Short mmCIF file of N, CA, C and O in Angstrom, two decimals:
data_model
loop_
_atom_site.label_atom_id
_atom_site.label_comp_id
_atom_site.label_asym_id
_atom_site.label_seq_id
_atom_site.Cartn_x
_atom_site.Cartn_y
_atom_site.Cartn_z
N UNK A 1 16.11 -22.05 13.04
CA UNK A 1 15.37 -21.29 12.05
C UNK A 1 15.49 -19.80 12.38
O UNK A 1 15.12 -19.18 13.37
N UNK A 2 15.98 -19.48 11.50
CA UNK A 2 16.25 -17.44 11.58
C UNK A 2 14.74 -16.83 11.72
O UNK A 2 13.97 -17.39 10.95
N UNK A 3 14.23 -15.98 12.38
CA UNK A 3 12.94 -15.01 12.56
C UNK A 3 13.26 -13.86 11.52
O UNK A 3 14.31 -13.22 11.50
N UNK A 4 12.35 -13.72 10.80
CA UNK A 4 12.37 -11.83 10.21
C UNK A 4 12.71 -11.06 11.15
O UNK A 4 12.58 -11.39 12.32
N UNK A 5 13.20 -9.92 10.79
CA UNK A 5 12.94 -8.80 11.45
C UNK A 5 12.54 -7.46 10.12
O UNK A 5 13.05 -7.31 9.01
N UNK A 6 11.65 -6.82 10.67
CA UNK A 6 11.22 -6.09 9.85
C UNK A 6 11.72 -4.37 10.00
O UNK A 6 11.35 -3.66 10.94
N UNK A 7 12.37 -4.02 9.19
CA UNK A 7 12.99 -2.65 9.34
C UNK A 7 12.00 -1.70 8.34
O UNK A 7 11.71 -1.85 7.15
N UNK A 8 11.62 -0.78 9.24
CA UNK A 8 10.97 0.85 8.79
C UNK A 8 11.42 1.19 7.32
O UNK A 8 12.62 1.12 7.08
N UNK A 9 10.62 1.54 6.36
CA UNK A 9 11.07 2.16 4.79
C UNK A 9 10.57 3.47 5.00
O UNK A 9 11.17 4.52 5.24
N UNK A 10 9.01 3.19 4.82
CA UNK A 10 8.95 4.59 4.40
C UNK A 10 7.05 4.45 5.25
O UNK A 10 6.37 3.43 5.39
N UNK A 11 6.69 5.99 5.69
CA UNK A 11 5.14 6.32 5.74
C UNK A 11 4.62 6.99 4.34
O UNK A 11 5.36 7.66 3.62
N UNK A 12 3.74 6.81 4.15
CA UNK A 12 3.11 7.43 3.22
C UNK A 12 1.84 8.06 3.43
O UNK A 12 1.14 7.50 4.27
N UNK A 13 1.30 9.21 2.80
CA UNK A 13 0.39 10.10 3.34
C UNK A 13 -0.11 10.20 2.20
O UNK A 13 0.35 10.98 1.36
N UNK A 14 -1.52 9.12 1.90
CA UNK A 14 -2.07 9.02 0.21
C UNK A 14 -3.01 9.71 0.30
O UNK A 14 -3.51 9.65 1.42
N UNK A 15 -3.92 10.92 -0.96
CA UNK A 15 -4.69 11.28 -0.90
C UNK A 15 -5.82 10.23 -1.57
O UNK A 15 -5.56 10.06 -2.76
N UNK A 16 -6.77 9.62 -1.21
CA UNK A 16 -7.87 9.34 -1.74
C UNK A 16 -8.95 9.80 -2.12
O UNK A 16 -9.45 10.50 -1.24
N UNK A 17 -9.75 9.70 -3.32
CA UNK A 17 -11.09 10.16 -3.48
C UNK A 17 -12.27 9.25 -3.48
O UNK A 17 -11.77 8.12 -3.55
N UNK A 18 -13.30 9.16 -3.45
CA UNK A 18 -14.88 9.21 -3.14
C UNK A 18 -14.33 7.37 -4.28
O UNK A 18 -13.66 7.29 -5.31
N UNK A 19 -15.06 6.21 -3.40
CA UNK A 19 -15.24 5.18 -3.69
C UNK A 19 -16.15 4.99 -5.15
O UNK A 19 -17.19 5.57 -5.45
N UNK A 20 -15.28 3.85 -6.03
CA UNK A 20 -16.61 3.66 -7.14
C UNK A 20 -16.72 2.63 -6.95
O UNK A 20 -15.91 1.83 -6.47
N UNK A 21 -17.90 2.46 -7.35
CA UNK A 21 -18.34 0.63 -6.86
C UNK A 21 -18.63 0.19 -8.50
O UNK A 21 -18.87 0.82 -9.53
N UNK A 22 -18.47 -1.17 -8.17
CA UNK A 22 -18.26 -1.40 -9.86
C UNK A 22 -19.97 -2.54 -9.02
O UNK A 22 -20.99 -2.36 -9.67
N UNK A 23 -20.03 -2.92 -8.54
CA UNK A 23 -21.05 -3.48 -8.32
C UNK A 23 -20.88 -5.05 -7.63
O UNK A 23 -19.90 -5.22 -6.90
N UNK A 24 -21.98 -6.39 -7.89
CA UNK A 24 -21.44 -7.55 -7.26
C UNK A 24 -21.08 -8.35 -8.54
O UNK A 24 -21.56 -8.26 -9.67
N UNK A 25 -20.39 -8.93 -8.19
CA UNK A 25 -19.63 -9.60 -9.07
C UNK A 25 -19.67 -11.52 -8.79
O UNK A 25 -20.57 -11.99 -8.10
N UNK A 26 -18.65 -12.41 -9.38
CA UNK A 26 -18.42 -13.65 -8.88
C UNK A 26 -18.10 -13.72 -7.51
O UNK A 26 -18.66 -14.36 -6.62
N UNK A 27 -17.04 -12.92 -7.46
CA UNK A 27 -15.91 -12.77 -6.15
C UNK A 27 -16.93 -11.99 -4.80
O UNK A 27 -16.97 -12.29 -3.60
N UNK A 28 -17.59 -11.04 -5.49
CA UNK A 28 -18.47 -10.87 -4.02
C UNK A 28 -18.01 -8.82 -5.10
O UNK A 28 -17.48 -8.54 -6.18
N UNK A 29 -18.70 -7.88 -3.79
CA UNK A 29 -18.92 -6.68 -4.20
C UNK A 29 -17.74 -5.85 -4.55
O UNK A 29 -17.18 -5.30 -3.61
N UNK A 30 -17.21 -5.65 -5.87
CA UNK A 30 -16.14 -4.80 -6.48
C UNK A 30 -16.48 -3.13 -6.45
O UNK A 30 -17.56 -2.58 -6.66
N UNK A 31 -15.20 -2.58 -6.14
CA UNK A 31 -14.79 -1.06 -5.90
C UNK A 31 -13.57 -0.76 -6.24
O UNK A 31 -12.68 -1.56 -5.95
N UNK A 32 -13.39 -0.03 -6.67
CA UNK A 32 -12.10 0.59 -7.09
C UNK A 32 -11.95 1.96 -5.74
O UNK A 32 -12.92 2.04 -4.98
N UNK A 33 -10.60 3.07 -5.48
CA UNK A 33 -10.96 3.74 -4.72
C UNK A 33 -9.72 4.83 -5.53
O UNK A 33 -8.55 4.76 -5.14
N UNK A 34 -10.02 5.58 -6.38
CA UNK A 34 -8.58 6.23 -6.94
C UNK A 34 -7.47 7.08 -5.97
O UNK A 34 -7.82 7.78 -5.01
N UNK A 35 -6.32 6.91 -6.33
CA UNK A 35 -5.22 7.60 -5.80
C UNK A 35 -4.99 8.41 -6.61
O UNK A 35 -4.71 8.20 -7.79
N UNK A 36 -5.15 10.14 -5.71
CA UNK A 36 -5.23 11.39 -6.34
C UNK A 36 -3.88 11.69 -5.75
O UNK A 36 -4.09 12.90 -5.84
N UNK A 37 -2.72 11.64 -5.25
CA UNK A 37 -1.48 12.33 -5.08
C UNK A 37 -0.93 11.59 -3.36
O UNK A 37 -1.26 10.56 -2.78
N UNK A 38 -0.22 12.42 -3.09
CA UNK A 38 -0.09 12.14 -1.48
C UNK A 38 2.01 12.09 -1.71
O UNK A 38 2.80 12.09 -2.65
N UNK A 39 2.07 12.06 -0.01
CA UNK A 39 3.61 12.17 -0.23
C UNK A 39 4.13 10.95 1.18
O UNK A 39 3.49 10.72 2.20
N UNK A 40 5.17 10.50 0.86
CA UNK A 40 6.26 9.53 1.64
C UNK A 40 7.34 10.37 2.03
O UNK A 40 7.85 11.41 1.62
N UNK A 41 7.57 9.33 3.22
CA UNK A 41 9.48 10.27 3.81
C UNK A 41 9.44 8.83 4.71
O UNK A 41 8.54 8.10 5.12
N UNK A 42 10.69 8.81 4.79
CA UNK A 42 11.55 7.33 5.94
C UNK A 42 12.71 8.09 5.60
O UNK A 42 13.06 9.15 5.09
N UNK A 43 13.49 6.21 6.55
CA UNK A 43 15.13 6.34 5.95
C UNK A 43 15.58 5.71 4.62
O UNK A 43 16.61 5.53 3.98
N UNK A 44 14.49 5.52 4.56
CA UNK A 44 15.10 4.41 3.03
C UNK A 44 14.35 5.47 1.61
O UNK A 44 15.01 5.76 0.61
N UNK A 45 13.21 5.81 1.79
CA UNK A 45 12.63 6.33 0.91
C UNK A 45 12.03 7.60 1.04
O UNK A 45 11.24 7.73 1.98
N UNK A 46 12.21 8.48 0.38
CA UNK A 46 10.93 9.89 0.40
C UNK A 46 10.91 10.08 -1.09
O UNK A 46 11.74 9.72 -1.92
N UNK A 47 9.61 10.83 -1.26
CA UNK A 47 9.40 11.52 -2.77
C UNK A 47 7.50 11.44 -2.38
O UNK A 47 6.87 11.52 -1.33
N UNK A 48 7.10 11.25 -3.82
CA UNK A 48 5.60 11.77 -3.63
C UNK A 48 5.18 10.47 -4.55
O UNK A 48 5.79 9.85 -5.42
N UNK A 49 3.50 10.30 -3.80
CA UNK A 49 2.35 9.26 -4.41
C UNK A 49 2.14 10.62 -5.99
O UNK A 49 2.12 11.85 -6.07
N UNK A 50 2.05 9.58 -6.85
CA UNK A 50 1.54 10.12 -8.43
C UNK A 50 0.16 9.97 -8.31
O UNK A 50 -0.24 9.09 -7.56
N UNK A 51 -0.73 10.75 -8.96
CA UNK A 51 -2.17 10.45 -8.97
C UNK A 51 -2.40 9.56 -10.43
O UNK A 51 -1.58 9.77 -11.32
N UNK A 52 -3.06 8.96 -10.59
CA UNK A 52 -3.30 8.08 -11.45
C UNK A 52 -3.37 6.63 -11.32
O UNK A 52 -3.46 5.82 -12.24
N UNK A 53 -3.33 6.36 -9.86
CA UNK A 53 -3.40 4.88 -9.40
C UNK A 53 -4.48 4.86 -8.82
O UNK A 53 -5.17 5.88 -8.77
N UNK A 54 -4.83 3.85 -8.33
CA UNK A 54 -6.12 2.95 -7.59
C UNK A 54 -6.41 2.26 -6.97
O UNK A 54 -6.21 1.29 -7.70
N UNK A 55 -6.92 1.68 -5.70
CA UNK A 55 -6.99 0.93 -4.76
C UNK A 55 -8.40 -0.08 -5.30
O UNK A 55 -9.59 0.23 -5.22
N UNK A 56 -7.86 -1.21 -5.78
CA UNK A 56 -9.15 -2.26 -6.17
C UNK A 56 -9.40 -3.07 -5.08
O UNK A 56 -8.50 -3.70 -4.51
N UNK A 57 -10.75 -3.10 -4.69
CA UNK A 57 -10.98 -4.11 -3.08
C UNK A 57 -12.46 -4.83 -3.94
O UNK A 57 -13.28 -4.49 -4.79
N UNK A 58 -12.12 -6.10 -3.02
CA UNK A 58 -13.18 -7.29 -3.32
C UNK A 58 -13.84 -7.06 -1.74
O UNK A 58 -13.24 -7.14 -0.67
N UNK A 59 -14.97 -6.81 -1.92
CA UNK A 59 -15.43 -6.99 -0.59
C UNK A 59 -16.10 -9.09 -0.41
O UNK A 59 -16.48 -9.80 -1.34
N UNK A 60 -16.04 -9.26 0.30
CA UNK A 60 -16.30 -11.02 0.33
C UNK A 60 -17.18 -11.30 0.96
O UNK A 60 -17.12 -10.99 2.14
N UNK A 61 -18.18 -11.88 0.57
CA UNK A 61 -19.40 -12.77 1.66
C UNK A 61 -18.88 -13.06 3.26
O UNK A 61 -19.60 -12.96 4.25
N UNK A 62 -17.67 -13.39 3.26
CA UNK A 62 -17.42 -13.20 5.06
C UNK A 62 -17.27 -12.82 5.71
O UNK A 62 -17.09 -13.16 6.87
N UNK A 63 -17.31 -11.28 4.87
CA UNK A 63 -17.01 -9.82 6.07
C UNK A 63 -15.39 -9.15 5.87
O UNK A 63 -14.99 -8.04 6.20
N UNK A 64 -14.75 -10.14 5.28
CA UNK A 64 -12.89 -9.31 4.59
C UNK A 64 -13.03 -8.82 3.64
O UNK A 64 -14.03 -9.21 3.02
N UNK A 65 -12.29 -7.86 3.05
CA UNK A 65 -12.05 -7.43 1.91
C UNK A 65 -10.33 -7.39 1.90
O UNK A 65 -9.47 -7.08 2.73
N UNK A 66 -10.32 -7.93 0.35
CA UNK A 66 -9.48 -8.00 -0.03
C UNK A 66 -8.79 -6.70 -0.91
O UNK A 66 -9.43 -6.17 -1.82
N UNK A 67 -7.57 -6.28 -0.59
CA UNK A 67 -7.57 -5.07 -1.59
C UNK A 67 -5.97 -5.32 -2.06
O UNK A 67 -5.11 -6.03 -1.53
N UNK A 68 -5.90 -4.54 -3.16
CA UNK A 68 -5.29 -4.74 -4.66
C UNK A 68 -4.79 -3.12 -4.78
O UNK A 68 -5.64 -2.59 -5.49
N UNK A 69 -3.90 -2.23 -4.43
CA UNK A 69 -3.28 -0.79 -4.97
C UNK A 69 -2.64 -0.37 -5.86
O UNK A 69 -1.59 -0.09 -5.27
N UNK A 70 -2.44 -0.01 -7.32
CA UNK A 70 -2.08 -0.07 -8.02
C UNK A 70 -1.33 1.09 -7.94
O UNK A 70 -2.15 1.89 -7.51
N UNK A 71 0.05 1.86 -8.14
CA UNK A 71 0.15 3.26 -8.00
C UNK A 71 1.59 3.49 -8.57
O UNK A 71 2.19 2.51 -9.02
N UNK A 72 2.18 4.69 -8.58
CA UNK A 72 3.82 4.90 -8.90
C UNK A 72 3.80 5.98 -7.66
O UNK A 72 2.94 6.59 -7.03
N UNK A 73 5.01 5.89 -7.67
CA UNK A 73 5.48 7.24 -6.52
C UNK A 73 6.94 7.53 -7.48
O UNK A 73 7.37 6.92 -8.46
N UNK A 74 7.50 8.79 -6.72
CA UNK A 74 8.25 9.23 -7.52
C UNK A 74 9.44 9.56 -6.24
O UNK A 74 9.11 9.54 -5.05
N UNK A 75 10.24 9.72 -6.49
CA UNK A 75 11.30 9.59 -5.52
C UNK A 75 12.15 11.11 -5.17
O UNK A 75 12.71 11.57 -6.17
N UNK A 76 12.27 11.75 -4.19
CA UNK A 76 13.25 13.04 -4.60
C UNK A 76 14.19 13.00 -5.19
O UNK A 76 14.68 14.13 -5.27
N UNK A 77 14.80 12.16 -5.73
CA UNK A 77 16.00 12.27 -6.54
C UNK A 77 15.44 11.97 -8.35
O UNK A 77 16.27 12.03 -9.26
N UNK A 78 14.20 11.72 -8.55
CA UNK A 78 12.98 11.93 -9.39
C UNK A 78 12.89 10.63 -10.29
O UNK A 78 12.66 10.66 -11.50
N UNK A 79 13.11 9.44 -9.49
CA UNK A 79 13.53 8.11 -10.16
C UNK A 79 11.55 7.93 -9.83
O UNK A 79 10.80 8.48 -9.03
N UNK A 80 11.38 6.99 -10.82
CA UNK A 80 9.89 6.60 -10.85
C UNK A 80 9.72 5.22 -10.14
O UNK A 80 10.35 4.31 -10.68
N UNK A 81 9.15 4.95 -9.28
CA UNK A 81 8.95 3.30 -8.87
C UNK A 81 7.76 2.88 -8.99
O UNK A 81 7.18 3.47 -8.08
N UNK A 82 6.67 1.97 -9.75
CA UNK A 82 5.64 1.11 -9.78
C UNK A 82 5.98 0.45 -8.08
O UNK A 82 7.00 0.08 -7.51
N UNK A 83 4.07 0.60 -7.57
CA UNK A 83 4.34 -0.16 -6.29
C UNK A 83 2.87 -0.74 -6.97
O UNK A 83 2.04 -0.14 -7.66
N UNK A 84 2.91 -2.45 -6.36
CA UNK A 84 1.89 -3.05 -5.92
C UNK A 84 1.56 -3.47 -4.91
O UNK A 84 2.44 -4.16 -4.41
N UNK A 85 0.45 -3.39 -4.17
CA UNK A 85 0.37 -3.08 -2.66
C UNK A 85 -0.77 -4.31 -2.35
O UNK A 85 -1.72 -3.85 -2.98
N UNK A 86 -1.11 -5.22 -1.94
CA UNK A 86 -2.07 -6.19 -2.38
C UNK A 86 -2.22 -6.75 -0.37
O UNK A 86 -1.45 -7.11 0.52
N UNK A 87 -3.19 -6.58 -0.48
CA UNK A 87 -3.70 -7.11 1.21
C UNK A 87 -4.96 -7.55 1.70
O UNK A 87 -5.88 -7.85 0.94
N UNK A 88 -5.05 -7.60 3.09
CA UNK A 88 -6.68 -8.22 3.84
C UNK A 88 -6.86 -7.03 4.17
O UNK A 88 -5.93 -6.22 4.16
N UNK A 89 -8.29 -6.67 4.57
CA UNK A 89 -8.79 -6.24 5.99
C UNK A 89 -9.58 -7.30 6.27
O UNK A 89 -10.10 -8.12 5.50
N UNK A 90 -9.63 -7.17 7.77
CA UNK A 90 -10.63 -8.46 8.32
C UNK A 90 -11.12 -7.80 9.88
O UNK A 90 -10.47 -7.37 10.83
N UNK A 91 -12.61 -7.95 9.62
CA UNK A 91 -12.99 -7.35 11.11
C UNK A 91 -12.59 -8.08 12.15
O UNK A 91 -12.10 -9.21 12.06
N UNK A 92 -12.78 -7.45 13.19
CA UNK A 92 -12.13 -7.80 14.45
C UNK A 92 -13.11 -7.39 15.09
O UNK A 92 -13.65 -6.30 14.90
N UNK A 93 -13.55 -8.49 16.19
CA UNK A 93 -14.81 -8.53 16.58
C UNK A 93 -14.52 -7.59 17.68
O UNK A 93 -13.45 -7.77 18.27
N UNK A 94 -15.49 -6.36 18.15
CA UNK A 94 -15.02 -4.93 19.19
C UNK A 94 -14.07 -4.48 18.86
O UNK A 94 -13.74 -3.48 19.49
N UNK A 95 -13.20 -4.91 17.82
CA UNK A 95 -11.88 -3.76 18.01
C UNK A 95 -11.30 -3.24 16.40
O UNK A 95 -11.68 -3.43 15.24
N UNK A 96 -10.39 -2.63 16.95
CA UNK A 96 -9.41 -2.32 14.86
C UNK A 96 -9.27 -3.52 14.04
O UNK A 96 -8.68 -4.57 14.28
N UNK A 97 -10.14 -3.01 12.72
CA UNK A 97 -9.69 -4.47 11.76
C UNK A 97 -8.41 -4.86 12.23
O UNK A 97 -7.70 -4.31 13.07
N UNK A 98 -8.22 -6.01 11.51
CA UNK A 98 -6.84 -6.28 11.37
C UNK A 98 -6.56 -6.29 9.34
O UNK A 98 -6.98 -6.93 8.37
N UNK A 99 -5.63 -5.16 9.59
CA UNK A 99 -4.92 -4.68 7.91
C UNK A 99 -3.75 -4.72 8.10
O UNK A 99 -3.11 -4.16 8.99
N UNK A 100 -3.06 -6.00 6.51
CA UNK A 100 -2.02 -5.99 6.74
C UNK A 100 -1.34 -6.30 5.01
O UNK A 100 -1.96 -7.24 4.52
N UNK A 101 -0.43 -5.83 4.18
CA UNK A 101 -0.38 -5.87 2.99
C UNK A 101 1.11 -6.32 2.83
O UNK A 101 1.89 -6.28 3.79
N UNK A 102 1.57 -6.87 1.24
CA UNK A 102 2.78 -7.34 0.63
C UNK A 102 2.47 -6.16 0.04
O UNK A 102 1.34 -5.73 -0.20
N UNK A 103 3.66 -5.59 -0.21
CA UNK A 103 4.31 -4.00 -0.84
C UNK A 103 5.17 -4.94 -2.10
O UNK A 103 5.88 -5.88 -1.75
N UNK A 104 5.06 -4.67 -3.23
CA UNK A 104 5.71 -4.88 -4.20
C UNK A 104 6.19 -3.64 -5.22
O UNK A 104 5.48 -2.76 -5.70
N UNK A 105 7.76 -3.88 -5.39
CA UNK A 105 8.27 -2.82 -6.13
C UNK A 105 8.68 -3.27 -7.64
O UNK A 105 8.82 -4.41 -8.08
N UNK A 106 8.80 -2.18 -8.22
CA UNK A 106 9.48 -2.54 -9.30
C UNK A 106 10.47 -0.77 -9.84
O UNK A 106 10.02 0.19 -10.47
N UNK A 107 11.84 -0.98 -9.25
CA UNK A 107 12.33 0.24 -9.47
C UNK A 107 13.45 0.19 -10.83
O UNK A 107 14.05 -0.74 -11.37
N UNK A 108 13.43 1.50 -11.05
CA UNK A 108 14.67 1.54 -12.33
C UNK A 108 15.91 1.00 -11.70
O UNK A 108 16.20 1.06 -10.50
N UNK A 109 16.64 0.45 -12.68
CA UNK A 109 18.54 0.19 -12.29
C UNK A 109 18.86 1.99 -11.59
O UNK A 109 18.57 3.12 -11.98
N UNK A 110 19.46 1.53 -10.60
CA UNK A 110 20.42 2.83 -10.41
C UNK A 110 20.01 2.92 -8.61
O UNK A 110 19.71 1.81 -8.17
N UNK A 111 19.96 3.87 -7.71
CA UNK A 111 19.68 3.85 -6.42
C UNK A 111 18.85 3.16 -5.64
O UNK A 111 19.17 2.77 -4.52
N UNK A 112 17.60 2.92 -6.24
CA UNK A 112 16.42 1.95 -5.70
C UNK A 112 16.22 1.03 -6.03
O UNK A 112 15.11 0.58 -5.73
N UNK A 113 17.20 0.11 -6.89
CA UNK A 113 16.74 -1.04 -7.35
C UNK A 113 16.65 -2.01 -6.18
O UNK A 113 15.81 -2.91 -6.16
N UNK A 114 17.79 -1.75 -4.91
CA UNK A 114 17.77 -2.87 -3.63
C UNK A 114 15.74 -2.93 -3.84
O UNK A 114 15.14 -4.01 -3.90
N UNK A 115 15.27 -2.04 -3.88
CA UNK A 115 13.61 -2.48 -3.63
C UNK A 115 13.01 -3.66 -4.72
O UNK A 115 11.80 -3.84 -4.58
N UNK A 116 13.52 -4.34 -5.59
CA UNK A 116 13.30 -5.36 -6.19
C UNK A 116 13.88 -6.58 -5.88
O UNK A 116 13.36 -7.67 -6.08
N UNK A 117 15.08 -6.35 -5.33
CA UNK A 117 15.09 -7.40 -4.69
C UNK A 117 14.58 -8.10 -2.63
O UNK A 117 15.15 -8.86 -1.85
N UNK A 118 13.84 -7.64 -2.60
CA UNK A 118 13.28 -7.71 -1.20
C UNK A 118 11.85 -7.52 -0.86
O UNK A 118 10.93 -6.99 -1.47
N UNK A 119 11.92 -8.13 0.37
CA UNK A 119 10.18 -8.52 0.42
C UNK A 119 10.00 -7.43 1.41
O UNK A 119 10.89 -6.90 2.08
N UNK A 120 7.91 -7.02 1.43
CA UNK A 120 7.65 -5.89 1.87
C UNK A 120 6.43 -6.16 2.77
O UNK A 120 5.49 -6.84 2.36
N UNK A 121 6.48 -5.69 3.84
CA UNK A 121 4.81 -6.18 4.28
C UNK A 121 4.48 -4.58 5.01
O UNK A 121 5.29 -3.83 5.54
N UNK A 122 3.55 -4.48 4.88
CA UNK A 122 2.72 -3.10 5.50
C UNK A 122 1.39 -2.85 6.03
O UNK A 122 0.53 -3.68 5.74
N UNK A 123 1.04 -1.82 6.79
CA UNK A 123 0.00 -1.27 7.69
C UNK A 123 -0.46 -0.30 6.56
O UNK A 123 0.13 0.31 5.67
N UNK A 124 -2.07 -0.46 7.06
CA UNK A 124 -3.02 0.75 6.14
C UNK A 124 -3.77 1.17 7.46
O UNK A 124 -4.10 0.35 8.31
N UNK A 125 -4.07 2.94 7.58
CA UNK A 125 -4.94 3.46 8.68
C UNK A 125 -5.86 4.50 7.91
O UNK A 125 -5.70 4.69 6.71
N UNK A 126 -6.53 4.96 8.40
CA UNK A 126 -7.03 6.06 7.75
C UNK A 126 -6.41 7.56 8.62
O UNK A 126 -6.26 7.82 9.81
N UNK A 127 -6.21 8.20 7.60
CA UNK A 127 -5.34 9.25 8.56
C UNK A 127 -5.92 10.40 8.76
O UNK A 127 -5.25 11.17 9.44
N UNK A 128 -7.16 10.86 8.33
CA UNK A 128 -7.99 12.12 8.97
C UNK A 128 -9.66 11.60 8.84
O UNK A 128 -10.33 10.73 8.27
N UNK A 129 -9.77 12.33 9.42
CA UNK A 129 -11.47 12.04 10.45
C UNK A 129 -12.68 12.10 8.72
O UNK A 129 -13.65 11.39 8.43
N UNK A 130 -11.99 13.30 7.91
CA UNK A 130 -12.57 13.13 6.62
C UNK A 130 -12.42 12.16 5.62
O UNK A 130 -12.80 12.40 4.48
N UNK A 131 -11.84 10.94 5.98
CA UNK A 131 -11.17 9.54 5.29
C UNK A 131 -11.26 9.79 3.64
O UNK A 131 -12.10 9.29 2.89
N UNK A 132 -9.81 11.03 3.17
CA UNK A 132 -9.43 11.46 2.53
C UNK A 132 -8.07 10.75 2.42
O UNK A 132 -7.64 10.28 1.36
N UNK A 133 -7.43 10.71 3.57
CA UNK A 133 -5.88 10.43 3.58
C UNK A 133 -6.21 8.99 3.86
O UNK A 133 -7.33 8.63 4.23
N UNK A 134 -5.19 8.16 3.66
CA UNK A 134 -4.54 7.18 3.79
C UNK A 134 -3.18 6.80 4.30
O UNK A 134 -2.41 6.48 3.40
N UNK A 135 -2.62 6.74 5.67
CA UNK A 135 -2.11 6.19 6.12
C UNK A 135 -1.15 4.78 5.49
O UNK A 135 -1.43 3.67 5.94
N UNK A 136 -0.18 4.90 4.59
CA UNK A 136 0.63 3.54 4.60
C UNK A 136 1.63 3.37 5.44
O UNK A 136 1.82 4.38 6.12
N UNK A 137 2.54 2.26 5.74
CA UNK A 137 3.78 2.06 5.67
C UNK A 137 3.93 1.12 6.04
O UNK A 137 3.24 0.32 6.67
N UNK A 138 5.55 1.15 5.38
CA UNK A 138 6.14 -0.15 4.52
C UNK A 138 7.45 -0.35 5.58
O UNK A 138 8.16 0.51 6.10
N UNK A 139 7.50 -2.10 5.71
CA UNK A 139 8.95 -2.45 6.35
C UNK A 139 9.36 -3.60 5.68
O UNK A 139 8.72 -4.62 5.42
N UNK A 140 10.87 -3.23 5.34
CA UNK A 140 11.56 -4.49 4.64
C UNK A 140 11.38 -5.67 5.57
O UNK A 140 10.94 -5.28 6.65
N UNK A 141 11.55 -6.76 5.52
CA UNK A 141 11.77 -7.86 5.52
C UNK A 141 13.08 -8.31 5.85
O UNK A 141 13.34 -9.23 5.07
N UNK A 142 14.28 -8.06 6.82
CA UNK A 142 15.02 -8.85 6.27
C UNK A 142 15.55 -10.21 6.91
O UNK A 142 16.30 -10.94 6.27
#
């Protein structure tokens, strides 16, 4: 049986703003968290987070939340890519959650399409002390 190995794409440096809570729900307590801009660089990918996306999280009666990112980024060569970013957090008893997400693309025909065909898994951190930024990144699968 072959093992993955997972190769480096891209970091991303998302700006976030101020949590909305939509309230409790079936699923347990709903929030949305909007994506106001932010920028990426790797070897595979650079360009910039678009503002107009959103980070949807289910918080759950067992202490995980589930979260859901809705967003586009835009590429330096100025090709548009839809990402869906869909993951856990789960506390970790004394230590760093454990966060871990499927990266889903959907790019135009032409330089980035290899990102539709391939699977994505990724890390979320918070990246300044004012938990403004967001910390991603993404490694292929192959």
């Amino acid at each position: 049986m072959e093992t993955p190995f997972a190769r480096f794409v891209f970091e991303a440096l998302v700006d976030i703003a101020p949590a909305v809570v939509q309230g409790e729900t079936a699923s347990g307590v709903r929030r949305f968290i909007p994506i106001t801009g932010g920028r990426l660089e790797g070897p595979e990918l650079s360009g910039e987070v678009l503002p107009g996306g959103a980070d949807w999280q289910t918080l759950r009666p067992d202490g995980c939340t589930e979260i859901e990112a809705i967003y586009a980024i835009r590429a330096d060569d100025g090709a548009v890519v839809a990402v869906r970013n869909r993951g856990l957090v789960a506390p970790v008893e004394g230590g760093t959650p454990y966060v871990r997400t499927v990266a889903q693309f959907e790019a135009p025909k032409g330089p980035h399409d290899w990102l539709n065909r391939a699977i994505f898994v990724g890390t979320l951190s918070v990246a300044n002390a004012e938990r403004t930024v967001v910390r991603v990144r993404i490694f292929q699968l192959d």
